[in-house]
Short mmCIF file of N, CA, C and O in Angstrom, two decimals:
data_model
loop_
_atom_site.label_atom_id
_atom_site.label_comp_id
_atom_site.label_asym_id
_atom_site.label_seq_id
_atom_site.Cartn_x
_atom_site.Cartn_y
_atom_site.Cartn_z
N UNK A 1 148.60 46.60 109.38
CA UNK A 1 149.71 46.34 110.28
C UNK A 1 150.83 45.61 109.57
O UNK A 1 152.01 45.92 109.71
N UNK A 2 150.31 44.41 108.61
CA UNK A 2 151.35 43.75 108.30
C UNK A 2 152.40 45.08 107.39
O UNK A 2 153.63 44.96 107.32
N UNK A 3 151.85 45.95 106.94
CA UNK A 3 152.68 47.16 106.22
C UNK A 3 153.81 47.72 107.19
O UNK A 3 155.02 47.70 106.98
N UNK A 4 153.20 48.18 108.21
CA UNK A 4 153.92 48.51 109.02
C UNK A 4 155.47 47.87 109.49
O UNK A 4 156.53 48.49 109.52
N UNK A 5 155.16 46.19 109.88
CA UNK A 5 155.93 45.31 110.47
C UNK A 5 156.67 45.19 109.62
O UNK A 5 157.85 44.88 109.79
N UNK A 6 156.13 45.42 108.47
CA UNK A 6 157.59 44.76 107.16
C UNK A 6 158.74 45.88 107.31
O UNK A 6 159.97 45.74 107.24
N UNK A 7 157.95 47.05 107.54
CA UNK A 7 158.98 48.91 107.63
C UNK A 7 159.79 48.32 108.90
O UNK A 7 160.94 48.19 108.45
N UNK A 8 159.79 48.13 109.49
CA UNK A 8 159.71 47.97 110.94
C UNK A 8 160.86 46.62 111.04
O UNK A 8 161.71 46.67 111.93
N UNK A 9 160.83 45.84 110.41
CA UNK A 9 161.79 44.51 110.37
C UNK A 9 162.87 44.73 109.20
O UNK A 9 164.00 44.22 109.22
N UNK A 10 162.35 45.58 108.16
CA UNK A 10 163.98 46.12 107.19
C UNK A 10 164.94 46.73 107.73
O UNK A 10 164.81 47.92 108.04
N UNK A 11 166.17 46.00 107.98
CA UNK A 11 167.22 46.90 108.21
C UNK A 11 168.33 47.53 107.25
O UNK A 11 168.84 47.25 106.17
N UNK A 12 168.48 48.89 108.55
CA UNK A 12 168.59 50.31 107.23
C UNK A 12 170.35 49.88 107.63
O UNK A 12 171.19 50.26 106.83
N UNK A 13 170.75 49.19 108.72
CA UNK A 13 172.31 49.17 109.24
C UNK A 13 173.34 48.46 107.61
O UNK A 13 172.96 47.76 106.67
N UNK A 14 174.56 49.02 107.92
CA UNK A 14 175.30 48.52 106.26
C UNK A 14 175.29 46.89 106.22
O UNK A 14 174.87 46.28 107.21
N UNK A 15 175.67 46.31 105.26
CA UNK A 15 175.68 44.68 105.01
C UNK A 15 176.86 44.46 105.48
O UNK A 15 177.80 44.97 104.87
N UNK A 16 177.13 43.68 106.66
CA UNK A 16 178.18 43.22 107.78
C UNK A 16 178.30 43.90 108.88
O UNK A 16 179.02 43.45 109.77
N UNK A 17 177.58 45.16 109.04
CA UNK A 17 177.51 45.17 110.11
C UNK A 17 177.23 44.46 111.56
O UNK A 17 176.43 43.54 111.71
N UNK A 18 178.07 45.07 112.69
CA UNK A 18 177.72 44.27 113.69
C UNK A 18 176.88 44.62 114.91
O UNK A 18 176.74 44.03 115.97
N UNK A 19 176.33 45.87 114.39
CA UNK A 19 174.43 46.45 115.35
C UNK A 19 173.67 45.63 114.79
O UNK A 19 174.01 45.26 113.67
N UNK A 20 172.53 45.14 115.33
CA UNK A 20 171.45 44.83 114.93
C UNK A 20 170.22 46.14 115.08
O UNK A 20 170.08 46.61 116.20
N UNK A 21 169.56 46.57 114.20
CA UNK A 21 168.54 48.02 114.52
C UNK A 21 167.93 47.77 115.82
O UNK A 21 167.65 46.69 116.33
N UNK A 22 167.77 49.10 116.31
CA UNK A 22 167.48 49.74 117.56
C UNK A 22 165.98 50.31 116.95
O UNK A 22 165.82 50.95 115.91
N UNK A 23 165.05 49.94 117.81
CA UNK A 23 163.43 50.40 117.55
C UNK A 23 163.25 51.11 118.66
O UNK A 23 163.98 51.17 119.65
N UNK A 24 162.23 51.66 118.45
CA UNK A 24 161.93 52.42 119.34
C UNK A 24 160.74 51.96 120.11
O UNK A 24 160.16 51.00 119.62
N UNK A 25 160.26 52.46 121.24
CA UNK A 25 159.41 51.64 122.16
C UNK A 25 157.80 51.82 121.46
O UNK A 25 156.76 51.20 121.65
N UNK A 26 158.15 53.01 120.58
CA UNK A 26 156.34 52.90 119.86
C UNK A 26 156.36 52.21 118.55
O UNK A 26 155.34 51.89 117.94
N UNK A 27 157.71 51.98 118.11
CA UNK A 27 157.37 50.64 116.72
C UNK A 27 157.59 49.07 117.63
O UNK A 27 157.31 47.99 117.11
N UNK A 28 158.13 49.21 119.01
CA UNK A 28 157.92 47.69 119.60
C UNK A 28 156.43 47.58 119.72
O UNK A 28 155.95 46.47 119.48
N UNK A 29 155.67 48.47 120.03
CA UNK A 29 154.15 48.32 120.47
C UNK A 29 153.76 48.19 118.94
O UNK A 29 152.73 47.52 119.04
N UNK A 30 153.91 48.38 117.78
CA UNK A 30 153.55 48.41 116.87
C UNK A 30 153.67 47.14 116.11
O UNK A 30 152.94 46.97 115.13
N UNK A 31 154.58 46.18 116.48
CA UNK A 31 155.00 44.72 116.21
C UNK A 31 154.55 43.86 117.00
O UNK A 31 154.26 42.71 116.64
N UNK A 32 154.42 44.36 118.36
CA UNK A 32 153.42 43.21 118.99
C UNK A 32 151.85 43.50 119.39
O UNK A 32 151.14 42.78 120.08
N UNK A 33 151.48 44.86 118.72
CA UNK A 33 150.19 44.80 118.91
C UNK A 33 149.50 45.36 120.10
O UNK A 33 148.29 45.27 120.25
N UNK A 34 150.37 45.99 121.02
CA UNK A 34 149.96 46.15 122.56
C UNK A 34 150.16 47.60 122.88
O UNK A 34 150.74 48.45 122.20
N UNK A 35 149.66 47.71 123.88
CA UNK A 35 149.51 49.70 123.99
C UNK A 35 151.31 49.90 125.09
O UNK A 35 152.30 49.34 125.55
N UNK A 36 150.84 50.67 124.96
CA UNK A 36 152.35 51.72 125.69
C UNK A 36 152.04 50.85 127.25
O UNK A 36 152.98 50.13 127.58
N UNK A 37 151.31 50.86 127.82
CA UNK A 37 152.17 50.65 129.17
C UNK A 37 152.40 49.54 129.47
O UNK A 37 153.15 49.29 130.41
N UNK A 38 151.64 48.27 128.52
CA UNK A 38 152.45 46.96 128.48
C UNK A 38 153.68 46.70 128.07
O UNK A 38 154.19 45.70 128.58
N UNK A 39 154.47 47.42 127.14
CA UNK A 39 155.52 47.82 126.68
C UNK A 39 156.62 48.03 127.57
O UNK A 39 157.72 47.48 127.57
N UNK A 40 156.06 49.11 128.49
CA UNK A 40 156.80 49.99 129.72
C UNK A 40 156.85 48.31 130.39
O UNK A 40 157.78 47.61 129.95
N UNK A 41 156.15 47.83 131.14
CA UNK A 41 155.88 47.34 131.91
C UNK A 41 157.09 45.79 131.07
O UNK A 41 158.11 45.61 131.74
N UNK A 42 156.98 45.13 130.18
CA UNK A 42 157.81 44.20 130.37
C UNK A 42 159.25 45.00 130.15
O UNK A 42 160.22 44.40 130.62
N UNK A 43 159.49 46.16 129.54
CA UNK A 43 160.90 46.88 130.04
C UNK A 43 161.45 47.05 131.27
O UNK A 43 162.62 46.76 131.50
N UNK A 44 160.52 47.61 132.27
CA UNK A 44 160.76 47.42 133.69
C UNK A 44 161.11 46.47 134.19
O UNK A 44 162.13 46.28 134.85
N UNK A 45 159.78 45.33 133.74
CA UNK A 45 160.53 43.52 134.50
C UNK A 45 161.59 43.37 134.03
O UNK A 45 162.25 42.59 134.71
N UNK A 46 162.24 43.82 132.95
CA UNK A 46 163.18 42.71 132.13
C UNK A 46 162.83 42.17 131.51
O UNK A 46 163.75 42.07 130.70
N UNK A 47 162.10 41.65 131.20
CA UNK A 47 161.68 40.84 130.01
C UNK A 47 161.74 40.59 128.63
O UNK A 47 161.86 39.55 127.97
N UNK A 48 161.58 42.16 128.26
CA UNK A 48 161.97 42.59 126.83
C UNK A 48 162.71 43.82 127.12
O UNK A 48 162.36 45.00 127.15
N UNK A 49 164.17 43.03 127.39
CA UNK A 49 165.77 43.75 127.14
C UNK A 49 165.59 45.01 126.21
O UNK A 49 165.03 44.93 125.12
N UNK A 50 166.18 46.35 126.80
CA UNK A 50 166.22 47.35 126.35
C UNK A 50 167.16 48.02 127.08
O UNK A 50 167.61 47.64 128.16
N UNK A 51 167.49 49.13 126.43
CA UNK A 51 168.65 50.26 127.16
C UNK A 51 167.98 51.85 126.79
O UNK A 51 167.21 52.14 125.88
N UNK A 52 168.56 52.71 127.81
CA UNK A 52 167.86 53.75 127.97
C UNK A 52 169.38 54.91 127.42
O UNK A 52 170.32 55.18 128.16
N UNK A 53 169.20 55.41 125.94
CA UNK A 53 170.05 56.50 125.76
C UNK A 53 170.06 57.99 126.09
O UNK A 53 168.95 58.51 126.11
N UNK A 54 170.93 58.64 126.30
CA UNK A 54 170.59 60.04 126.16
C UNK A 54 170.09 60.29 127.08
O UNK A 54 170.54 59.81 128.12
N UNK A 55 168.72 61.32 127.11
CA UNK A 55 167.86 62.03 127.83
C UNK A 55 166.79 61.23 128.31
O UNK A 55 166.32 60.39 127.54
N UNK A 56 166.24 61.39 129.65
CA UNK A 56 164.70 60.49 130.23
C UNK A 56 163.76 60.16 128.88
O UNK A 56 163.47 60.87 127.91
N UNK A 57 163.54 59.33 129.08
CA UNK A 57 162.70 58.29 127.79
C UNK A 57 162.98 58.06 126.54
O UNK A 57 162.09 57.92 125.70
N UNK A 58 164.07 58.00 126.30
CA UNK A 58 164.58 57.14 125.06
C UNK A 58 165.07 56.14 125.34
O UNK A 58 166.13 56.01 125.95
N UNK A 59 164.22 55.15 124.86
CA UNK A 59 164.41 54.05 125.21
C UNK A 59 165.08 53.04 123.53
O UNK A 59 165.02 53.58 122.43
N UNK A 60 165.60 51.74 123.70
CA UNK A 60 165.31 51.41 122.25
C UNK A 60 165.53 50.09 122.83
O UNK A 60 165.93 49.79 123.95
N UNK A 61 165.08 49.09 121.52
CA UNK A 61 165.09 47.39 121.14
C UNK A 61 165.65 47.17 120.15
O UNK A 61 165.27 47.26 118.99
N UNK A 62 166.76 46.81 120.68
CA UNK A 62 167.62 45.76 119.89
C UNK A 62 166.28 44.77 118.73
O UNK A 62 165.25 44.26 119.18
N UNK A 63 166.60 44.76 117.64
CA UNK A 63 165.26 43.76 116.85
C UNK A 63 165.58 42.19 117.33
O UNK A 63 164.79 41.26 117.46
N UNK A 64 167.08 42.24 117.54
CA UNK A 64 167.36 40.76 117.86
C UNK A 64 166.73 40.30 119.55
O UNK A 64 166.01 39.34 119.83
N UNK A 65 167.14 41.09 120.22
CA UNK A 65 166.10 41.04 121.82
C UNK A 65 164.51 41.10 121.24
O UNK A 65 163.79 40.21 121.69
N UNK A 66 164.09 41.73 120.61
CA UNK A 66 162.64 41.74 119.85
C UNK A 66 162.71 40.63 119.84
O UNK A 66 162.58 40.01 120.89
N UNK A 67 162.84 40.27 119.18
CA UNK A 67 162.58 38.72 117.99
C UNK A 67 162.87 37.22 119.37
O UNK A 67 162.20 36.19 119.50
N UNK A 68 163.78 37.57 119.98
CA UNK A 68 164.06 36.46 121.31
C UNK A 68 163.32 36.23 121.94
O UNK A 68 163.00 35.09 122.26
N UNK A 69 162.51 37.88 122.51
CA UNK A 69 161.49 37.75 123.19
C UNK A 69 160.30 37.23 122.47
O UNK A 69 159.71 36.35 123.08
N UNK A 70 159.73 37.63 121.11
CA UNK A 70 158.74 36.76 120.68
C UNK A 70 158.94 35.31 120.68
O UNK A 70 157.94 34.63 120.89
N UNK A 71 159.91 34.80 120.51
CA UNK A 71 160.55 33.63 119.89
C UNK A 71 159.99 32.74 121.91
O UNK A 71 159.31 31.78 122.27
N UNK A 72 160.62 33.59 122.47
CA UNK A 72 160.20 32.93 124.02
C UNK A 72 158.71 32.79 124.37
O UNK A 72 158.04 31.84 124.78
N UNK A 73 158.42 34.14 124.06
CA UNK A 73 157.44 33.89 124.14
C UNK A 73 156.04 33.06 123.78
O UNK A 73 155.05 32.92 124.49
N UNK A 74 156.31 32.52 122.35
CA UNK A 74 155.84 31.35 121.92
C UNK A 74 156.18 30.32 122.20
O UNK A 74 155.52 29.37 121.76
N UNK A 75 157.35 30.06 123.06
CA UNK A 75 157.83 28.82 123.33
C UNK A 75 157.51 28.38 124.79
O UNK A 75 157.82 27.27 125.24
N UNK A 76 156.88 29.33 125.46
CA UNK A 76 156.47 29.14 126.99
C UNK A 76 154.85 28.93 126.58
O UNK A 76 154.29 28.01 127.17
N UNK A 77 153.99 29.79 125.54
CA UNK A 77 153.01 29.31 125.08
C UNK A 77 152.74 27.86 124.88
O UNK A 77 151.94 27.04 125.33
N UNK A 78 153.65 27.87 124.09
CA UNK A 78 153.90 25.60 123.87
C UNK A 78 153.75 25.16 125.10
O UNK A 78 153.18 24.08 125.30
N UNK A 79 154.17 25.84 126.03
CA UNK A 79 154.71 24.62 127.33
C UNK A 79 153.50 24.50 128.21
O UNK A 79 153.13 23.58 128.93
N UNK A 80 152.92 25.80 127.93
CA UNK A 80 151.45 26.04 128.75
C UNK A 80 150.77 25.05 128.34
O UNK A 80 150.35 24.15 129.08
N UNK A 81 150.53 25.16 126.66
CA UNK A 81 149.46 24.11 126.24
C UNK A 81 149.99 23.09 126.70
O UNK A 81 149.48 22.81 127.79
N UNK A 82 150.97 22.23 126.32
CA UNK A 82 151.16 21.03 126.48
C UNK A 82 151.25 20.18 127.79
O UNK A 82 151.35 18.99 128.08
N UNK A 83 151.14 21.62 128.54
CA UNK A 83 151.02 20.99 130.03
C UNK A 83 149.57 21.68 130.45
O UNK A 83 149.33 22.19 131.54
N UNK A 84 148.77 21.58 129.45
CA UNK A 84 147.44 21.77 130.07
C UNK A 84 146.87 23.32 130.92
O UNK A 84 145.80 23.67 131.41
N UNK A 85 148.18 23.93 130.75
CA UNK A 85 147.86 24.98 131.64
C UNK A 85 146.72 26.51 131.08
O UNK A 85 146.41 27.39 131.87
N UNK A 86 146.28 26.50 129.62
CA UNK A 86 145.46 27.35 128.87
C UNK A 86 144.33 26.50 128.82
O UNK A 86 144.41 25.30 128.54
N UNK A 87 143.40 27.04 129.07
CA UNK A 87 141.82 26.21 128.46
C UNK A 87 141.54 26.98 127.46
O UNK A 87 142.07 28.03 127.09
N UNK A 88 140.73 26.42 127.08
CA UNK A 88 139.98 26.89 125.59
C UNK A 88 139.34 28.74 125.91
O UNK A 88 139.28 29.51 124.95
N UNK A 89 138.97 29.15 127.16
CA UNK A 89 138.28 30.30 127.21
C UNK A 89 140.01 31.28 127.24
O UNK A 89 140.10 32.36 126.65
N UNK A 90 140.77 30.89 127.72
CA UNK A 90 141.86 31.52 127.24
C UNK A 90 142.28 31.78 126.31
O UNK A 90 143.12 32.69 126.26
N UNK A 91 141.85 31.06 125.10
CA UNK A 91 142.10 31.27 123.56
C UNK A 91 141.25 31.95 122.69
O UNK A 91 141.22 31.75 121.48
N UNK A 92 140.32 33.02 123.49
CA UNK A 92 139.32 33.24 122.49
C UNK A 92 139.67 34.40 121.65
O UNK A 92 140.50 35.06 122.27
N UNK A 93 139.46 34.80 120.79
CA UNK A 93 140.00 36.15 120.06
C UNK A 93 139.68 37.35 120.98
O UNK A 93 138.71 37.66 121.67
N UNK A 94 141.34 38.10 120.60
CA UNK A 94 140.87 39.49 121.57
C UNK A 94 140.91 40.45 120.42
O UNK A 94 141.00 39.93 119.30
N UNK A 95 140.85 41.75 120.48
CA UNK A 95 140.58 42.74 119.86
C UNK A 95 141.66 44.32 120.30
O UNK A 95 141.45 45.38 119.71
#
């Protein structure tokens, strides 16, 4: 995976440009590890900001909305722990 993520976080856009790369919804599942309809599913909430081009299901991620959303998402993690809200059986390794 880590092979993957490195492909996946190089951007191909020119030096000064002002896009940040557009992923696609099966290299977002591929950076955070999670199947397609968790994917779908925080696109729907909003959660992890996306726009829909073209034709039904092209979808894409901004890497910078990527990266916000991880970035949040570890930071509401913090808040859980520190306010007690994860126990230890919540932390166990998943697969």
């Amino acid at each position: 995976m880590a092979k993957r993520t490195e492909e996946v976080s190089k951007s191909n856009a020119p030096v000064g440009s002002p896009f940040s790369r557009m992923l696609t919804l099966d290299q977002v599942e591929e950076v955070l590890n999670l199947g397609k309809p968790l994917v779908y599913a925080l696109v729907r909430s909003g959660e992890l900001r996306a726009a829909q081009f073209g034709g039904r299901g092209v979808w894409r991620v901004r890497e910078d909305d990527l990266a916000a959303y991880i970035d949040a998402a570890f930071a509401k993690t913090a808040e859980r722990i520190a306010a007690g809200q994860i126990s230890e059986g919540d932390t166990s390794a998943e697969d």
